[in-house]
Amino acid sequence: MDHRTLKEEARTAIDAVSPELLELSRRIQSTPEIAYQEVQAAGWIADLLDKYGFQVTRGPGGVDTAFIATLRGKGPGPTVAVIAEYDALPGVGHGCGHNLIAAGAVGAALGLRELMPRLDGVLKVFGTPAEESTSDPGGKIRLLESGVFEGVDACIMFHPWTATQLVEGDLAVTALDISFEGQAAHAAADPWKGANALDGVLLTYMNVNALRQHVKSDVRIHGIVTHGGDAANVIPDKASARFAVRSLDKNYLQEVVSRVEDCARGAALATKTQVTVKKLLTLENTLSNHVLRDVVKANLEAEGIDFEEELFLPGSTDFGNLSQQVPAFWFMLKTHRTGLTWHSQDVAEEAVSEEAHAATIAGAKVLALSCLDLFLQPGLLTRARQEFDRRAGVS
Ligand SMILES: [Zn+2]
């Protein structure tokens, strides 16, 4: 079995299905569905994989708009997975271009479809909804909790962007809702009977500002007041804020989050109010698996795609959580104009451009060829696992 011939077969297979991939991309882009409402997108992607002989599980782990498509090889071997995302952003449709991630992942899977009967192992496509969710845990987090990634040896994905860049890290984030409950009173007649919940919020904000001097430089803390009272002449008995705390490292992040909770507790003590801190979600930083990265890198080079190394993304994704539990790698793929503002209407419009679609087909080939390398050289997966075991959970 000649490795180069197999690669050429995968490329040809992807070219052959490219009209269907681009049609899928256009359908998803023109029917944007936000977090956990991706009923049509998940259905279309799963239907296409089903049509080509993948065994499809819809709604795995109780996540309705998720799916897992599986294709077994000729014998036992590693499980290699490509990841699909397909959710849109509220208000701006596919302003993150996830329609292209879906098309690319399906393309990679279909590129390997006719090769699998000659390979040992299992190929999977995970359909992971709600990556953009800012209040509920994203799809990958819920799927991880349900255990469906157990036994997976490697996960890879590309994400559309204004440049092709290898992701080395990003920011872990915890989002918090902080609510104060005090005592209402007439603000002029008998304010001494009141306990001001708004003061609790404001002092939390001030305490957090004082904390900033004492945290590492990669930390970002940003927040808003979500409720500050109802009338100027009433001491507010309820007030609340939402904060997000970020760091390059998930362990250090938790130290800072606990300091922010202390800021709120101190504010409650000072104002004689009760505080409740609710952690909404935590996205962990991406642990970029360097063995998988080098495989992808070689295939980017082979496909003639220029790229930059070592991107530290000033954002957060639930792919980070996945990468902390399974050896994983994702990269940014240039699908959009340089300099474009991300998460915008412009990104949504360009997410079906000829350039974006050509890049997606090329990206699908890079994913397929990388999976093929992993199936043909399982030693790579052993090394990826060793690196993962050494680095996971370690600062
Ligand atoms: Zn995105």
mmCIF file of C-alpha atoms and ligand atoms in Angstrom:
data_model
loop_
_atom_site.group_PDB
_atom_site.id
_atom_site.type_symbol
_atom_site.label_atom_id
_atom_site.label_comp_id
_atom_site.label_asym_id
_atom_site.label_seq_id
_atom_site.Cartn_x
_atom_site.Cartn_y
_atom_site.Cartn_z
ATOM 1 C CA MET A 1 0.000 0.000 0.000
ATOM 2 C CA ASP A 2 1.784 3.075 -1.208
ATOM 3 C CA HIS A 3 1.329 6.061 1.101
ATOM 4 C CA ARG A 4 1.610 8.552 -1.761
ATOM 5 C CA THR A 5 -0.960 6.758 -3.900
ATOM 6 C CA LEU A 6 -3.395 6.701 -0.979
ATOM 7 C CA LYS A 7 -2.903 10.427 -0.469
ATOM 8 C CA GLU A 8 -3.580 11.063 -4.127
ATOM 9 C CA GLU A 9 -6.767 8.980 -3.865
ATOM 10 C CA ALA A 10 -7.926 11.058 -0.884
ATOM 11 C CA ARG A 11 -7.324 14.319 -2.763
ATOM 12 C CA THR A 12 -9.218 13.050 -5.808
ATOM 13 C CA ALA A 13 -12.124 11.856 -3.656
ATOM 14 C CA ILE A 14 -12.435 15.285 -2.014
ATOM 15 C CA ASP A 15 -12.405 17.039 -5.381
ATOM 16 C CA ALA A 16 -15.128 14.668 -6.557
ATOM 17 C CA VAL A 17 -17.483 15.562 -3.681
ATOM 18 C CA SER A 18 -16.591 19.257 -3.566
ATOM 19 C CA PRO A 19 -19.880 20.391 -5.201
ATOM 20 C CA GLU A 20 -21.781 18.679 -2.365
ATOM 21 C CA LEU A 21 -19.469 20.153 0.263
ATOM 22 C CA LEU A 22 -19.924 23.669 -1.067
ATOM 23 C CA GLU A 23 -23.681 23.197 -1.312
ATOM 24 C CA LEU A 24 -23.653 22.114 2.353
ATOM 25 C CA SER A 25 -21.600 25.199 3.260
ATOM 26 C CA ARG A 26 -24.036 27.502 1.438
ATOM 27 C CA ARG A 27 -27.099 25.913 3.035
ATOM 28 C CA ILE A 28 -25.691 26.262 6.548
ATOM 29 C CA GLN A 29 -24.530 29.836 5.887
ATOM 30 C CA SER A 30 -27.934 30.906 4.570
ATOM 31 C CA THR A 31 -29.823 29.276 7.480
ATOM 32 C CA PRO A 32 -27.899 30.488 10.532
ATOM 33 C CA GLU A 33 -28.873 28.668 13.729
ATOM 34 C CA ILE A 34 -27.449 29.738 17.073
ATOM 35 C CA ALA A 35 -26.202 27.613 19.987
ATOM 36 C CA TYR A 36 -28.173 24.385 20.542
ATOM 37 C CA GLN A 37 -30.693 25.334 17.873
ATOM 38 C CA GLU A 38 -28.646 23.895 14.971
ATOM 39 C CA VAL A 39 -31.319 21.333 14.131
ATOM 40 C CA GLN A 40 -31.137 21.772 10.361
ATOM 41 C CA ALA A 41 -27.355 22.132 10.111
ATOM 42 C CA ALA A 42 -26.705 19.043 12.245
ATOM 43 C CA GLY A 43 -29.332 17.141 10.227
ATOM 44 C CA TRP A 44 -27.884 18.091 6.840
ATOM 45 C CA ILE A 45 -24.321 17.195 7.823
ATOM 46 C CA ALA A 46 -25.360 13.901 9.412
ATOM 47 C CA ASP A 47 -27.549 13.039 6.389
ATOM 48 C CA LEU A 48 -24.652 13.567 4.003
ATOM 49 C CA LEU A 49 -22.310 11.337 6.016
ATOM 50 C CA ASP A 50 -25.085 8.762 6.365
ATOM 51 C CA LYS A 51 -25.603 8.792 2.601
ATOM 52 C CA TYR A 52 -21.926 7.952 2.109
ATOM 53 C CA GLY A 53 -22.031 4.964 4.421
ATOM 54 C CA PHE A 54 -21.000 6.384 7.780
ATOM 55 C CA GLN A 55 -22.814 4.975 10.784
ATOM 56 C CA VAL A 56 -24.451 8.051 12.318
ATOM 57 C CA THR A 57 -25.566 8.596 15.913
ATOM 58 C CA ARG A 58 -27.773 11.663 16.286
ATOM 59 C CA GLY A 59 -28.066 13.456 19.618
ATOM 60 C CA PRO A 60 -25.268 11.537 21.426
ATOM 61 C CA GLY A 61 -24.840 12.152 25.140
ATOM 62 C CA GLY A 62 -28.212 13.875 25.304
ATOM 63 C CA VAL A 63 -26.958 16.753 23.140
ATOM 64 C CA ASP A 64 -29.753 17.016 20.579
ATOM 65 C CA THR A 65 -27.883 18.947 17.891
ATOM 66 C CA ALA A 66 -24.688 16.895 18.134
ATOM 67 C CA PHE A 67 -23.873 13.800 16.082
ATOM 68 C CA ILE A 68 -21.150 11.212 15.707
ATOM 69 C CA ALA A 69 -20.424 9.638 12.328
ATOM 70 C CA THR A 70 -18.271 6.515 12.368
ATOM 71 C CA LEU A 71 -16.535 4.530 9.649
ATOM 72 C CA ARG A 72 -14.622 1.392 10.567
ATOM 73 C CA GLY A 73 -11.541 0.181 8.776
ATOM 74 C CA LYS A 74 -10.609 -3.414 7.956
ATOM 75 C CA GLY A 75 -9.321 -4.237 11.427
ATOM 76 C CA PRO A 76 -8.710 -2.911 14.923
ATOM 77 C CA GLY A 77 -6.568 0.199 15.225
ATOM 78 C CA PRO A 78 -6.559 3.776 16.389
ATOM 79 C CA THR A 79 -9.581 6.080 16.486
ATOM 80 C CA VAL A 80 -8.897 9.319 14.678
ATOM 81 C CA ALA A 81 -11.474 12.110 14.636
ATOM 82 C CA VAL A 82 -12.200 15.321 12.789
ATOM 83 C CA ILE A 83 -14.316 17.926 14.513
ATOM 84 C CA ALA A 84 -17.175 19.862 12.935
ATOM 85 C CA GLU A 85 -18.750 23.064 14.267
ATOM 86 C CA TYR A 86 -21.805 24.663 12.676
ATOM 87 C CA ASP A 87 -23.402 27.175 15.033
ATOM 88 C CA ALA A 88 -23.988 30.822 14.146
ATOM 89 C CA LEU A 89 -23.737 34.002 16.191
ATOM 90 C CA PRO A 90 -26.809 35.848 17.419
ATOM 91 C CA GLY A 91 -27.426 38.830 15.140
ATOM 92 C CA VAL A 92 -24.601 38.301 12.634
ATOM 93 C CA GLY A 93 -25.325 34.831 11.271
ATOM 94 C CA HIS A 94 -22.187 32.925 10.290
ATOM 95 C CA GLY A 95 -19.870 35.721 11.402
ATOM 96 C CA CYS A 96 -17.386 33.089 12.575
ATOM 97 C CA GLY A 97 -17.629 31.007 9.370
ATOM 98 C CA HIS A 98 -18.509 27.720 11.069
ATOM 99 C CA ASN A 99 -20.284 26.595 7.887
ATOM 100 C CA LEU A 100 -16.760 26.154 6.485
ATOM 101 C CA ILE A 101 -15.619 24.067 9.449
ATOM 102 C CA ALA A 102 -18.537 21.722 8.813
ATOM 103 C CA ALA A 103 -17.845 21.458 5.082
ATOM 104 C CA GLY A 104 -14.124 20.890 5.725
ATOM 105 C CA ALA A 105 -14.694 18.149 8.287
ATOM 106 C CA VAL A 106 -17.178 16.334 6.045
ATOM 107 C CA GLY A 107 -14.772 16.748 3.127
ATOM 108 C CA ALA A 108 -11.946 15.151 5.093
ATOM 109 C CA ALA A 109 -14.179 12.237 6.092
ATOM 110 C CA LEU A 110 -15.421 11.659 2.550
ATOM 111 C CA GLY A 111 -11.856 11.866 1.273
ATOM 112 C CA LEU A 112 -10.992 8.859 3.432
ATOM 113 C CA ARG A 113 -14.223 6.936 2.870
ATOM 114 C CA GLU A 114 -12.952 4.608 0.154
ATOM 115 C CA LEU A 115 -9.581 4.194 1.844
ATOM 116 C CA MET A 116 -10.900 2.999 5.212
ATOM 117 C CA PRO A 117 -11.569 -0.608 4.020
ATOM 118 C CA ARG A 118 -7.805 -0.810 3.437
ATOM 119 C CA LEU A 119 -6.789 0.755 6.782
ATOM 120 C CA ASP A 120 -6.869 -0.424 10.390
ATOM 121 C CA GLY A 121 -8.743 1.762 12.838
ATOM 122 C CA VAL A 122 -11.826 3.897 13.131
ATOM 123 C CA LEU A 123 -12.564 7.281 11.597
ATOM 124 C CA LYS A 124 -15.041 9.533 13.366
ATOM 125 C CA VAL A 125 -16.597 12.902 12.716
ATOM 126 C CA PHE A 126 -17.882 14.630 15.838
ATOM 127 C CA GLY A 127 -20.591 17.206 15.221
ATOM 128 C CA THR A 128 -20.138 19.668 18.071
ATOM 129 C CA PRO A 129 -22.786 22.389 18.469
ATOM 130 C CA ALA A 130 -22.846 25.646 20.420
ATOM 131 C CA GLU A 131 -19.158 26.615 20.256
ATOM 132 C CA GLU A 132 -20.220 30.266 20.465
ATOM 133 C CA SER A 133 -22.313 29.875 23.609
ATOM 134 C CA THR A 134 -21.296 32.429 26.258
ATOM 135 C CA SER A 135 -23.602 31.355 29.082
ATOM 136 C CA ASP A 136 -24.239 27.602 28.732
ATOM 137 C CA PRO A 137 -21.334 25.171 28.370
ATOM 138 C CA GLY A 138 -20.525 24.558 24.696
ATOM 139 C CA GLY A 139 -21.240 21.324 22.847
ATOM 140 C CA LYS A 140 -17.747 19.866 23.257
ATOM 141 C CA ILE A 141 -17.956 20.325 27.025
ATOM 142 C CA ARG A 142 -21.288 18.538 27.256
ATOM 143 C CA LEU A 143 -20.076 15.780 24.956
ATOM 144 C CA LEU A 144 -16.899 15.377 27.034
ATOM 145 C CA GLU A 145 -19.028 15.055 30.165
ATOM 146 C CA SER A 146 -21.086 12.331 28.481
ATOM 147 C CA GLY A 147 -17.948 10.308 27.755
ATOM 148 C CA VAL A 148 -18.331 10.015 23.974
ATOM 149 C CA PHE A 149 -14.704 11.050 23.365
ATOM 150 C CA GLU A 150 -13.381 8.117 25.395
ATOM 151 C CA GLY A 151 -11.097 5.914 23.315
ATOM 152 C CA VAL A 152 -10.402 8.653 20.765
ATOM 153 C CA ASP A 153 -6.679 8.870 20.017
ATOM 154 C CA ALA A 154 -6.559 12.213 18.198
ATOM 155 C CA CYS A 155 -8.863 15.068 17.210
ATOM 156 C CA ILE A 156 -8.093 17.653 14.551
ATOM 157 C CA MET A 157 -9.965 20.642 13.141
ATOM 158 C CA PHE A 158 -9.420 23.820 11.183
ATOM 159 C CA HIS A 159 -11.124 27.134 11.807
ATOM 160 C CA PRO A 160 -11.670 29.880 9.203
ATOM 161 C CA TRP A 161 -9.637 33.038 9.694
ATOM 162 C CA THR A 162 -7.835 35.860 7.941
ATOM 163 C CA ALA A 163 -4.518 33.981 7.935
ATOM 164 C CA THR A 164 -3.314 30.395 8.147
ATOM 165 C CA GLN A 165 -1.733 29.997 11.570
ATOM 166 C CA LEU A 166 -0.867 27.070 13.825
ATOM 167 C CA VAL A 167 -2.622 27.566 17.164
ATOM 168 C CA GLU A 168 -0.172 27.185 20.030
ATOM 169 C CA GLY A 169 -2.491 28.429 22.769
ATOM 170 C CA ASP A 170 -5.393 30.660 23.640
ATOM 171 C CA LEU A 171 -7.121 31.973 26.722
ATOM 172 C CA ALA A 172 -8.926 29.907 29.308
ATOM 173 C CA VAL A 173 -11.993 31.776 30.524
ATOM 174 C CA THR A 174 -14.487 31.514 33.347
ATOM 175 C CA ALA A 175 -17.709 33.528 33.149
ATOM 176 C CA LEU A 176 -19.334 34.484 36.455
ATOM 177 C CA ASP A 177 -22.653 35.968 37.453
ATOM 178 C CA ILE A 178 -22.355 37.856 40.731
ATOM 179 C CA SER A 179 -25.636 38.856 42.436
ATOM 180 C CA PHE A 180 -26.135 40.888 45.604
ATOM 181 C CA GLU A 181 -29.207 40.922 47.751
ATOM 182 C CA GLY A 182 -29.695 43.724 50.268
ATOM 183 C CA GLN A 183 -32.566 45.542 51.883
ATOM 184 C CA ALA A 184 -34.755 48.093 50.102
ATOM 185 C CA ALA A 185 -35.522 51.362 51.872
ATOM 186 C CA HIS A 186 -36.576 54.914 51.031
ATOM 187 C CA ALA A 187 -33.364 56.520 49.820
ATOM 188 C CA ALA A 188 -34.109 59.834 51.610
ATOM 189 C CA ALA A 189 -36.512 59.053 54.461
ATOM 190 C CA ASP A 190 -34.835 56.060 56.135
ATOM 191 C CA PRO A 191 -31.742 54.923 54.233
ATOM 192 C CA TRP A 192 -30.239 53.554 57.471
ATOM 193 C CA LYS A 193 -32.775 50.742 57.252
ATOM 194 C CA GLY A 194 -31.453 49.691 53.841
ATOM 195 C CA ALA A 195 -28.553 47.570 52.591
ATOM 196 C CA ASN A 196 -27.431 48.675 49.153
ATOM 197 C CA ALA A 197 -26.990 45.802 46.687
ATOM 198 C CA LEU A 198 -25.711 48.209 44.019
ATOM 199 C CA ASP A 199 -22.878 49.230 46.346
ATOM 200 C CA GLY A 200 -22.014 45.544 46.538
ATOM 201 C CA VAL A 201 -21.647 45.455 42.736
ATOM 202 C CA LEU A 202 -19.698 48.729 42.601
ATOM 203 C CA LEU A 203 -17.288 47.701 45.351
ATOM 204 C CA THR A 204 -16.738 44.364 43.614
ATOM 205 C CA TYR A 205 -15.786 46.296 40.498
ATOM 206 C CA MET A 206 -13.376 48.484 42.520
ATOM 207 C CA ASN A 207 -11.880 45.490 44.321
ATOM 208 C CA VAL A 208 -11.286 43.792 40.972
ATOM 209 C CA ASN A 209 -9.535 46.945 39.757
ATOM 210 C CA ALA A 210 -7.234 46.762 42.799
ATOM 211 C CA LEU A 211 -6.602 43.070 42.079
ATOM 212 C CA ARG A 212 -5.331 43.802 38.558
ATOM 213 C CA GLN A 213 -1.947 44.986 39.869
ATOM 214 C CA HIS A 214 -1.338 41.587 41.422
ATOM 215 C CA VAL A 215 -2.102 39.178 38.606
ATOM 216 C CA LYS A 216 0.133 37.952 35.793
ATOM 217 C CA SER A 217 0.164 39.984 32.603
ATOM 218 C CA ASP A 218 -1.797 37.461 30.510
ATOM 219 C CA VAL A 219 -4.859 37.804 32.758
ATOM 220 C CA ARG A 220 -7.874 39.715 31.485
ATOM 221 C CA ILE A 221 -10.834 40.561 33.725
ATOM 222 C CA HIS A 222 -13.798 42.318 32.186
ATOM 223 C CA GLY A 223 -17.336 42.827 33.363
ATOM 224 C CA ILE A 224 -20.601 44.679 33.147
ATOM 225 C CA VAL A 225 -23.385 45.638 35.518
ATOM 226 C CA THR A 226 -26.404 43.593 34.494
ATOM 227 C CA HIS A 227 -28.807 45.072 37.047
ATOM 228 C CA GLY A 228 -28.294 48.187 39.154
ATOM 229 C CA GLY A 229 -31.665 48.882 40.759
ATOM 230 C CA ASP A 230 -35.011 50.146 39.562
ATOM 231 C CA ALA A 231 -35.527 53.651 40.946
ATOM 232 C CA ALA A 232 -33.152 56.378 42.112
ATOM 233 C CA ASN A 233 -35.181 57.022 45.259
ATOM 234 C CA VAL A 234 -35.147 53.398 46.426
ATOM 235 C CA ILE A 235 -32.097 51.713 47.955
ATOM 236 C CA PRO A 236 -31.577 48.800 45.488
ATOM 237 C CA ASP A 237 -32.187 45.470 47.189
ATOM 238 C CA LYS A 238 -31.023 43.544 44.139
ATOM 239 C CA ALA A 239 -28.075 44.197 41.845
ATOM 240 C CA SER A 240 -25.892 41.996 39.698
ATOM 241 C CA ALA A 241 -22.847 41.909 37.447
ATOM 242 C CA ARG A 242 -21.350 39.531 34.947
ATOM 243 C CA PHE A 243 -17.590 39.086 34.750
ATOM 244 C CA ALA A 244 -15.283 37.077 32.526
ATOM 245 C CA VAL A 245 -11.813 36.161 33.762
ATOM 246 C CA ARG A 246 -9.173 34.901 31.316
ATOM 247 C CA SER A 247 -5.649 33.523 31.440
ATOM 248 C CA LEU A 248 -3.347 31.527 29.175
ATOM 249 C CA ASP A 249 -3.364 28.766 31.775
ATOM 250 C CA LYS A 250 -6.479 27.051 33.159
ATOM 251 C CA ASN A 251 -4.879 26.368 36.552
ATOM 252 C CA TYR A 252 -3.765 29.945 37.116
ATOM 253 C CA LEU A 253 -7.181 31.061 35.902
ATOM 254 C CA GLN A 254 -8.832 29.256 38.808
ATOM 255 C CA GLU A 255 -6.551 31.062 41.288
ATOM 256 C CA VAL A 256 -7.610 34.400 39.845
ATOM 257 C CA VAL A 257 -11.296 33.407 39.761
ATOM 258 C CA SER A 258 -11.122 32.627 43.459
ATOM 259 C CA ARG A 259 -9.565 36.084 44.082
ATOM 260 C CA VAL A 260 -12.466 37.657 42.141
ATOM 261 C CA GLU A 261 -14.905 35.717 44.318
ATOM 262 C CA ASP A 262 -13.093 37.156 47.357
ATOM 263 C CA CYS A 263 -13.538 40.647 45.864
ATOM 264 C CA ALA A 264 -17.297 40.028 45.826
ATOM 265 C CA ARG A 265 -17.336 38.557 49.341
ATOM 266 C CA GLY A 266 -15.418 41.575 50.656
ATOM 267 C CA ALA A 267 -17.935 43.871 48.991
ATOM 268 C CA ALA A 268 -20.801 41.961 50.619
ATOM 269 C CA LEU A 269 -19.231 42.278 54.049
ATOM 270 C CA ALA A 270 -18.727 46.011 53.583
ATOM 271 C CA THR A 271 -22.323 46.586 52.487
ATOM 272 C CA LYS A 272 -24.130 44.114 54.754
ATOM 273 C CA THR A 273 -25.542 42.344 51.720
ATOM 274 C CA GLN A 274 -25.624 38.699 50.647
ATOM 275 C CA VAL A 275 -23.646 37.684 47.589
ATOM 276 C CA THR A 276 -24.118 34.707 45.294
ATOM 277 C CA VAL A 277 -21.454 33.821 42.734
ATOM 278 C CA LYS A 278 -22.518 31.518 39.945
ATOM 279 C CA LYS A 279 -19.919 30.097 37.557
ATOM 280 C CA LEU A 280 -21.606 29.945 34.169
ATOM 281 C CA LEU A 281 -18.957 28.115 32.196
ATOM 282 C CA THR A 282 -15.243 27.525 31.943
ATOM 283 C CA LEU A 283 -13.457 27.207 28.636
ATOM 284 C CA GLU A 284 -9.991 25.765 29.117
ATOM 285 C CA ASN A 285 -6.936 26.878 27.171
ATOM 286 C CA THR A 286 -5.949 24.804 24.155
ATOM 287 C CA LEU A 287 -3.182 22.322 24.794
ATOM 288 C CA SER A 288 -1.700 22.176 21.324
ATOM 289 C CA ASN A 289 -0.383 18.665 20.709
ATOM 290 C CA HIS A 290 2.946 19.148 18.962
ATOM 291 C CA VAL A 291 3.097 15.694 17.398
ATOM 292 C CA LEU A 292 -0.274 16.299 15.728
ATOM 293 C CA ARG A 293 0.790 19.841 14.881
ATOM 294 C CA ASP A 294 3.854 18.568 13.031
ATOM 295 C CA VAL A 295 1.717 16.126 11.049
ATOM 296 C CA VAL A 296 -0.659 18.919 10.019
ATOM 297 C CA LYS A 297 2.260 21.234 9.308
ATOM 298 C CA ALA A 298 3.846 18.753 6.889
ATOM 299 C CA ASN A 299 0.527 18.429 5.057
ATOM 300 C CA LEU A 300 0.017 22.196 4.863
ATOM 301 C CA GLU A 301 3.445 22.334 3.252
ATOM 302 C CA ALA A 302 2.609 19.463 0.919
ATOM 303 C CA GLU A 303 -0.566 21.261 -0.187
ATOM 304 C CA GLY A 304 1.394 24.473 -0.805
ATOM 305 C CA ILE A 305 -0.451 26.488 1.868
ATOM 306 C CA ASP A 306 1.623 29.274 3.447
ATOM 307 C CA PHE A 307 1.274 29.497 7.211
ATOM 308 C CA GLU A 308 2.586 31.212 10.293
ATOM 309 C CA GLU A 309 3.632 29.302 13.389
ATOM 310 C CA GLU A 310 2.724 29.683 17.055
ATOM 311 C CA LEU A 311 -0.445 31.723 17.196
ATOM 312 C CA PHE A 312 -1.551 32.616 20.725
ATOM 313 C CA LEU A 313 -5.156 33.459 20.104
ATOM 314 C CA PRO A 314 -6.565 36.253 22.288
ATOM 315 C CA GLY A 315 -9.876 34.390 22.516
ATOM 316 C CA SER A 316 -11.389 31.217 23.920
ATOM 317 C CA THR A 317 -13.054 28.060 22.591
ATOM 318 C CA ASP A 318 -14.462 24.785 23.898
ATOM 319 C CA PHE A 319 -11.879 23.063 21.674
ATOM 320 C CA GLY A 320 -9.569 23.957 24.588
ATOM 321 C CA ASN A 321 -11.553 21.671 26.924
ATOM 322 C CA LEU A 322 -11.353 18.904 24.329
ATOM 323 C CA SER A 323 -7.585 19.358 23.965
ATOM 324 C CA GLN A 324 -7.147 18.949 27.736
ATOM 325 C CA GLN A 325 -8.757 15.488 27.602
ATOM 326 C CA VAL A 326 -7.779 14.080 24.191
ATOM 327 C CA PRO A 327 -4.612 14.685 22.158
ATOM 328 C CA ALA A 328 -5.824 17.408 19.804
ATOM 329 C CA PHE A 329 -4.722 20.110 17.433
ATOM 330 C CA TRP A 330 -6.520 22.872 15.540
ATOM 331 C CA PHE A 331 -5.287 25.490 13.149
ATOM 332 C CA MET A 332 -6.525 28.673 11.608
ATOM 333 C CA LEU A 333 -7.037 28.538 7.845
ATOM 334 C CA LYS A 334 -7.015 31.616 5.644
ATOM 335 C CA THR A 335 -10.500 31.715 4.159
ATOM 336 C CA HIS A 336 -11.153 35.444 4.532
ATOM 337 C CA ARG A 337 -9.628 38.769 3.557
ATOM 338 C CA THR A 338 -6.696 39.996 5.654
ATOM 339 C CA GLY A 339 -7.667 42.708 8.133
ATOM 340 C CA LEU A 340 -11.354 41.785 8.330
ATOM 341 C CA THR A 341 -13.030 42.366 11.706
ATOM 342 C CA TRP A 342 -14.017 38.937 12.998
ATOM 343 C CA HIS A 343 -17.494 37.995 14.276
ATOM 344 C CA SER A 344 -18.995 40.458 11.809
ATOM 345 C CA GLN A 345 -21.533 40.561 8.994
ATOM 346 C CA ASP A 346 -18.621 40.832 6.530
ATOM 347 C CA VAL A 347 -17.247 37.506 7.741
ATOM 348 C CA ALA A 348 -20.690 35.926 7.306
ATOM 349 C CA GLU A 349 -20.959 37.245 3.729
ATOM 350 C CA GLU A 350 -17.451 36.121 2.788
ATOM 351 C CA ALA A 351 -18.055 32.684 4.322
ATOM 352 C CA VAL A 352 -19.415 31.525 0.949
ATOM 353 C CA SER A 353 -16.945 33.365 -1.299
ATOM 354 C CA GLU A 354 -15.036 31.493 -3.979
ATOM 355 C CA GLU A 355 -11.818 32.061 -2.009
ATOM 356 C CA ALA A 356 -13.335 30.727 1.214
ATOM 357 C CA HIS A 357 -14.626 27.656 -0.555
ATOM 358 C CA ALA A 358 -11.354 26.955 -2.373
ATOM 359 C CA ALA A 359 -9.511 27.250 0.947
ATOM 360 C CA THR A 360 -12.019 24.918 2.616
ATOM 361 C CA ILE A 361 -11.434 22.210 0.017
ATOM 362 C CA ALA A 362 -7.680 22.606 0.520
ATOM 363 C CA GLY A 363 -8.221 22.512 4.308
ATOM 364 C CA ALA A 364 -10.296 19.328 3.977
ATOM 365 C CA LYS A 365 -7.364 17.737 2.122
ATOM 366 C CA VAL A 366 -4.929 18.752 4.867
ATOM 367 C CA LEU A 367 -7.217 17.145 7.475
ATOM 368 C CA ALA A 368 -7.720 13.981 5.421
ATOM 369 C CA LEU A 369 -4.003 13.569 4.683
ATOM 370 C CA SER A 370 -3.169 14.150 8.346
ATOM 371 C CA CYS A 371 -5.667 11.470 9.434
ATOM 372 C CA LEU A 372 -4.180 9.152 6.832
ATOM 373 C CA ASP A 373 -0.668 9.718 8.227
ATOM 374 C CA LEU A 374 -1.963 8.831 11.692
ATOM 375 C CA PHE A 375 -3.624 5.628 10.478
ATOM 376 C CA LEU A 376 -0.552 4.546 8.521
ATOM 377 C CA GLN A 377 1.975 5.465 11.219
ATOM 378 C CA PRO A 378 0.335 4.611 14.571
ATOM 379 C CA GLY A 379 3.688 5.341 16.246
ATOM 380 C CA LEU A 380 2.784 9.009 15.786
ATOM 381 C CA LEU A 381 -0.282 8.487 17.973
ATOM 382 C CA THR A 382 1.799 6.781 20.634
ATOM 383 C CA ARG A 383 4.075 9.820 20.685
ATOM 384 C CA ALA A 384 1.079 12.186 20.692
ATOM 385 C CA ARG A 385 -0.341 10.331 23.708
ATOM 386 C CA GLN A 386 3.001 10.411 25.524
ATOM 387 C CA GLU A 387 3.273 14.162 25.001
ATOM 388 C CA PHE A 388 -0.332 14.589 26.134
ATOM 389 C CA ASP A 389 0.241 12.548 29.304
ATOM 390 C CA ARG A 390 3.292 14.652 30.105
ATOM 391 C CA ARG A 391 1.616 18.031 29.609
ATOM 392 C CA ALA A 392 -2.114 17.665 30.366
ATOM 393 C CA GLY A 393 -3.164 19.448 33.497
ATOM 394 C CA VAL A 394 0.356 20.754 34.122
ATOM 395 C CA SER A 395 0.963 24.502 34.184
HETATM 396 ZN ZN ZN B 1 -15.507 30.239 15.610
#
